[in-house]
XYZ file of C-alpha atoms in Angstrom:
361
model
C -16.342 25.604 3.399
C -12.964 25.652 1.626
C -12.972 26.295 -2.120
C -11.373 22.930 -2.836
C -14.247 21.066 -1.119
C -16.439 21.467 -4.224
C -13.814 19.597 -6.255
C -13.677 16.871 -3.614
C -17.463 16.468 -3.774
C -17.302 16.276 -7.564
C -14.454 13.779 -7.263
C -16.537 11.488 -5.070
C -19.664 11.877 -7.228
C -17.669 10.965 -10.360
C -16.048 7.941 -8.704
C -12.516 9.324 -9.149
C -9.696 7.932 -7.011
C -7.297 10.882 -7.326
C -7.351 14.631 -7.953
C -4.331 16.300 -9.608
C -3.857 20.065 -9.328
C -0.894 21.596 -11.142
C 0.068 25.155 -12.052
C -0.844 25.903 -15.669
C -3.371 23.057 -15.940
C -7.052 22.549 -15.168
C -7.927 20.012 -12.441
C -7.476 16.390 -13.531
C -9.223 13.309 -12.084
C -7.936 9.747 -12.188
C -10.942 7.550 -12.928
C -10.577 3.761 -13.205
C -6.858 4.253 -13.763
C -7.205 6.869 -16.551
C -6.337 10.592 -16.320
C -9.404 12.728 -17.171
C -8.977 16.494 -17.720
C -11.858 18.604 -16.370
C -13.451 21.413 -18.358
C -12.034 24.128 -16.075
C -9.692 27.035 -16.762
C -5.987 26.419 -16.034
C -4.915 27.340 -12.503
C -2.200 29.939 -11.901
C 0.501 29.472 -9.253
C -0.774 32.115 -6.819
C -4.414 31.064 -7.240
C -3.613 27.393 -6.637
C -1.340 28.188 -3.689
C -4.152 30.194 -2.043
C -6.631 27.330 -2.604
C -4.248 24.791 -1.062
C -3.050 26.952 1.848
C -6.695 27.490 2.816
C -6.841 23.884 4.116
C -3.425 23.832 5.833
C -2.534 24.696 9.411
C 0.124 27.321 10.147
C 2.547 24.531 11.032
C 1.882 22.737 7.731
C 2.328 25.953 5.718
C 5.655 26.657 7.421
C 6.817 23.072 6.814
C 5.908 23.283 3.124
C 7.607 26.664 2.658
C 10.806 25.179 4.103
C 10.768 21.658 2.595
C 8.797 22.323 -0.652
C 6.960 19.038 -0.049
C 4.170 18.075 2.368
C 2.151 14.929 3.122
C -1.059 15.434 5.080
C -4.652 14.274 5.501
C -7.775 16.387 5.094
C -11.395 15.595 5.938
C -14.619 17.039 4.561
C -17.396 16.513 7.113
C -20.029 14.109 5.812
C -18.080 13.403 2.613
C -14.721 11.641 3.018
C -11.093 11.883 4.103
C -8.348 12.636 1.607
C -4.620 11.921 1.597
C -2.773 14.895 0.126
C 0.701 15.683 -1.129
C 1.688 19.247 -2.049
C 4.909 19.831 -3.988
C 6.846 22.417 -5.937
C 7.685 21.752 -9.595
C 9.221 23.850 -12.367
C 5.951 25.624 -13.298
C 4.931 26.306 -9.705
C 2.925 24.605 -6.979
C 1.116 21.277 -7.508
C -0.848 18.784 -5.415
C -2.297 15.289 -5.556
C -5.199 14.081 -3.414
C -6.405 10.509 -3.009
C -9.817 9.727 -1.583
C -9.851 7.504 1.494
C -13.147 5.640 1.796
C -14.989 6.786 4.924
C -15.965 3.196 5.696
C -13.323 0.566 6.339
C -14.103 -2.460 4.195
C -14.020 -5.670 6.212
C -11.833 -8.607 5.213
C -15.015 -10.355 4.079
C -16.133 -7.391 1.943
C -12.659 -7.210 0.385
C -12.783 -10.928 -0.360
C -9.381 -11.517 1.242
C -8.313 -15.143 0.671
C -7.627 -17.589 3.490
C -3.854 -17.197 3.123
C -4.158 -13.486 3.938
C -6.640 -14.075 6.780
C -4.183 -16.515 8.341
C -1.629 -13.700 8.654
C -3.969 -11.821 11.007
C -4.050 -14.765 13.435
C -0.345 -14.789 14.280
C 0.657 -13.566 17.729
C 4.094 -12.355 16.637
C 6.215 -11.907 13.537
C 6.462 -9.656 10.482
C 3.813 -9.391 7.736
C 4.582 -7.217 4.695
C 1.954 -5.884 2.267
C 3.531 -4.662 -0.971
C 2.696 -3.210 -4.353
C 3.021 -0.054 -6.428
C 1.513 3.261 -5.362
C -2.261 3.153 -5.821
C -2.497 -0.644 -5.650
C -4.772 -0.671 -2.589
C -2.181 -1.612 0.052
C -3.741 0.754 2.608
C -7.221 -0.684 2.001
C -5.997 -4.269 2.425
C -4.029 -3.388 5.569
C -7.046 -1.569 7.025
C -9.164 -4.674 6.414
C -6.584 -6.883 8.140
C -6.290 -4.533 11.140
C -10.096 -4.323 11.318
C -10.307 -8.132 11.470
C -7.922 -8.226 14.442
C -9.820 -5.331 16.049
C -13.103 -7.237 15.627
C -11.940 -10.628 16.890
C -9.136 -10.140 19.435
C -8.601 -8.181 22.645
C -5.289 -6.526 21.768
C -3.534 -3.163 21.910
C -3.051 -2.114 18.271
C -0.694 0.771 17.503
C -0.617 2.258 13.986
C 2.141 4.576 12.730
C 1.070 6.384 9.557
C 2.073 9.274 7.287
C -0.577 10.617 7.111
C -3.438 8.948 9.021
C -5.743 7.391 6.465
C -8.482 5.071 7.720
C -9.776 6.003 11.178
C -10.546 2.876 13.226
C -13.095 2.673 16.038
C -12.251 0.551 19.078
C -14.087 -2.786 18.842
C -12.636 -5.759 20.744
C -9.206 -4.091 20.730
C -7.780 -0.767 21.885
C -6.434 1.223 18.918
C -3.987 4.123 19.089
C -3.212 5.804 15.755
C -0.196 8.130 15.443
C 0.565 10.447 12.532
C 4.211 11.001 11.647
C 5.120 14.684 11.938
C 2.014 15.416 14.006
C 2.125 12.997 16.945
C 5.713 11.759 16.587
C 8.858 12.788 14.717
C 9.488 9.795 12.423
C 8.666 6.122 11.839
C 11.947 5.174 13.532
C 11.342 7.305 16.650
C 7.726 6.063 16.854
C 8.892 2.436 16.637
C 11.466 2.985 19.382
C 8.753 4.472 21.587
C 6.298 1.696 20.649
C 8.320 -0.903 22.522
C 7.560 1.016 25.744
C 3.831 1.320 24.959
C 2.788 -2.314 25.504
C 1.431 -2.993 21.984
C 0.429 -6.441 20.750
C 0.109 -5.365 17.099
C 2.084 -2.591 15.365
C 1.285 -1.285 11.897
C 4.088 0.679 10.190
C 2.736 2.695 7.260
C 6.003 2.561 5.311
C 9.283 0.758 5.964
C 11.314 3.470 4.211
C 14.872 3.020 5.476
C 17.333 0.726 7.197
C 16.575 1.999 10.709
C 12.800 1.553 10.342
C 13.191 -1.936 8.822
C 15.654 -2.924 11.567
C 13.323 -1.716 14.329
C 10.297 -3.421 12.725
C 12.196 -6.731 12.576
C 13.339 -6.337 16.198
C 9.753 -5.671 17.314
C 8.592 -8.772 15.418
C 11.324 -10.844 17.060
C 10.430 -9.668 20.564
C 6.830 -10.875 20.590
C 4.859 -8.324 18.548
C 2.855 -8.832 15.366
C 4.185 -6.162 12.986
C 2.593 -5.130 9.682
C 4.565 -3.018 7.209
C 4.517 -1.965 3.550
C 7.020 -1.853 0.683
C 6.731 -1.112 -3.048
C 7.945 -4.483 -4.410
C 5.839 -6.683 -6.720
C 6.766 -10.260 -5.716
C 7.438 -12.060 -2.431
C 10.999 -12.986 -3.446
C 11.821 -9.374 -4.366
C 10.345 -8.226 -1.049
C 12.756 -10.436 0.878
C 15.705 -9.331 -1.294
C 14.733 -5.674 -0.820
C 14.713 -6.009 2.985
C 18.079 -7.793 3.042
C 19.739 -5.481 0.475
C 19.028 -2.424 2.662
C 21.640 -3.706 5.125
C 25.442 -3.521 4.682
C 26.962 -6.661 3.141
C 28.668 -7.733 6.366
C 25.297 -7.805 8.184
C 23.251 -9.599 5.542
C 23.877 -13.160 6.728
C 22.659 -12.253 10.221
C 19.635 -10.417 8.749
C 18.744 -13.497 6.686
C 18.752 -15.590 9.846
C 16.549 -13.036 11.658
C 14.140 -12.704 8.729
C 13.829 -16.467 8.289
C 12.555 -16.650 11.877
C 10.361 -13.541 11.973
C 8.780 -13.268 8.483
C 5.261 -14.740 8.691
C 3.836 -13.591 5.381
C 4.010 -11.369 2.306
C 1.039 -10.086 0.282
C 1.899 -8.452 -3.061
C -0.989 -6.568 -4.639
C -1.801 -4.971 -8.003
C -5.027 -3.315 -9.163
C -6.361 -4.080 -12.649
C -9.171 -2.548 -14.666
C -12.102 -4.950 -14.916
C -13.001 -6.349 -18.333
C -16.176 -4.233 -18.483
C -14.160 -1.076 -17.704
C -16.474 -0.161 -14.821
C -14.246 -0.953 -11.871
C -11.003 -2.430 -10.608
C -10.038 -5.810 -9.206
C -7.061 -6.831 -7.058
C -4.568 -9.518 -8.032
C -2.552 -10.965 -5.141
C 0.628 -12.938 -4.621
C 0.543 -14.640 -1.217
C 3.508 -16.204 0.574
C 3.443 -17.668 4.078
C 6.574 -18.157 6.176
C 6.634 -21.958 6.157
C 9.740 -23.969 7.180
C 10.579 -24.468 3.478
C 10.431 -20.707 2.836
C 12.471 -20.021 5.994
C 15.215 -22.387 4.778
C 15.426 -20.625 1.398
C 15.711 -17.218 3.095
C 18.442 -18.503 5.421
C 20.383 -20.120 2.557
C 20.143 -17.058 0.227
C 18.051 -19.002 -2.304
C 15.132 -16.585 -2.680
C 15.113 -17.292 -6.440
C 13.583 -20.695 -5.558
C 10.669 -19.157 -3.614
C 8.288 -19.000 -6.642
C 8.613 -22.790 -7.042
C 7.596 -23.335 -3.399
C 4.635 -20.939 -3.696
C 3.482 -22.600 -6.929
C 3.179 -26.000 -5.244
C 1.606 -24.720 -2.003
C -1.834 -23.563 -3.148
C -3.434 -25.912 -0.612
C -1.597 -23.968 2.123
C -3.092 -20.660 0.959
C -0.180 -19.500 -1.199
C -0.333 -18.272 -4.798
C 1.912 -16.542 -7.316
C 0.831 -13.249 -8.876
C 0.690 -14.910 -12.306
C -1.489 -17.750 -10.950
C -4.071 -15.237 -9.726
C -3.847 -13.184 -12.941
C -4.526 -16.324 -14.970
C -7.558 -17.119 -12.775
C -8.925 -13.597 -13.304
C -8.303 -13.826 -17.053
C -9.970 -17.232 -17.447
C -12.944 -16.009 -15.387
C -13.154 -13.057 -17.843
C -12.844 -10.572 -14.987
C -9.933 -8.801 -16.736
C -8.932 -8.539 -20.370
C -5.713 -10.103 -21.757
C -3.960 -6.740 -22.143
C -4.420 -5.918 -18.442
C -3.269 -9.373 -17.337
C -0.207 -9.110 -19.606
C 0.613 -5.622 -18.286
C 0.698 -6.841 -14.670
C 2.248 -10.272 -15.275
C 5.641 -11.212 -13.849
C 6.334 -13.850 -16.538
C 4.694 -12.175 -19.521
C 5.363 -15.017 -21.986
C 2.630 -17.247 -20.564
C 0.083 -14.473 -21.229
C 1.138 -13.741 -24.837
C -1.133 -16.446 -26.378
C -4.189 -14.612 -24.988
C -3.301 -11.265 -26.593
C -4.866 -10.126 -29.904
C -2.546 -11.170 -32.773
C -1.077 -7.719 -33.457
C -0.276 -7.085 -29.790
C 1.147 -10.596 -29.347
C 3.491 -10.026 -32.307
C 4.628 -6.700 -30.812
C 5.185 -8.335 -27.400
C 7.268 -11.141 -28.934
C 9.414 -8.610 -30.806
C 10.323 -6.739 -27.612
C-alpha cells in the first residue's frame, strides 16, 4: 500500500472532492467547495516527491522530470479512482487529486433534464458539455455515455486525459483510450478514430484548432461526437469554437457548425442552501433551425432570446435554472448571484448590505 493511500481513504471518508499537496504546506482537502487545511505537519519537497513518485510508473516519472507537469489516473483497490496532476512551482513539487466516483451515476440518478437526454438520441452531430473546472462535466458526460451504452447497440470510443470513469460494456461496445498511454494526442486519436468504425466518439477536451476541426469533421461524416470546453454559456461556446479558426475560415466554419451542432450543455456547481452538498445548474441549447440560422448569420448574441422562449423544447438559460433553484430554496441568494450571467436580476434577493455592494460595483 502506497503512503498516499491513507490520505485518499481519509479524503473519501470526509467527503472531500479534491486533495492538494504542496511543498511547505500540510495536505489540504476541498470539501463542498471550501479549502480545509488538515492538522498535519508541512511536507518538504523531497518527502512529497518520494510520496508522489511511489505511485508513478517509470515512464510517468521520466515524463514529469522532463516536462515538469503530469496528468494521470490512479486507483486504490476497493476505494476509488483518482485523477491526478503533478506540477513544479516556486517552492517545489505540488499535486492535486480529484476523486472519481467508482460508480457511474445514471442519467436518471443525475436528474438530467429531457433537453439533455435528447442529445443522447442523435445519430450524428456535435454535442458540447461546458463549464469551469470542477463543475461536474465529466460526471454529466459519463451519465450521457452510460445512457447510450444502456439503450443502443453502438461502438463507443472515448478519448480521455486521463481515463476517469471506467465503463462496462452493456448494449454497446466501449473502447476507452488514454492520451499519452494508448495514443499520442487528442488530434492523432481522432484521426485514427475515423478508421475504427465508431458510432459515438467522446473527446475529453477540445483543446486546440486541430482537435476542434477533427471533431467537427467527424460529426459531419456521420458520427455522434461529444466534447468539452470551459465556457459558461451556449453563445460563448459557439463563439469560442469559431474564434479558434483564422478569420478567413470563420464563415465556412459557421456554416459547418450550423449544420453539425446538435446541443450545448453549460454546467456550474453550487453549494446547497443547507451547506451539506452541491447542486448543478444547467444552460441547455438544442441545435434547432432557428439556432442554426443565428450561427450561420453570425448573430450568436441573439441566442439567449431563442433559448428563453423555447423552454417547451427542452431549452433553458443558466439564469432561468438558477432562479428556479433559488425560488425552490435549494441554493442561497449569494450562490445564485455568484454564478449568474445577468447578475442584476438576482440583486433583489441579496441581503441589503451585499445588494448595496453589488450595485456599487
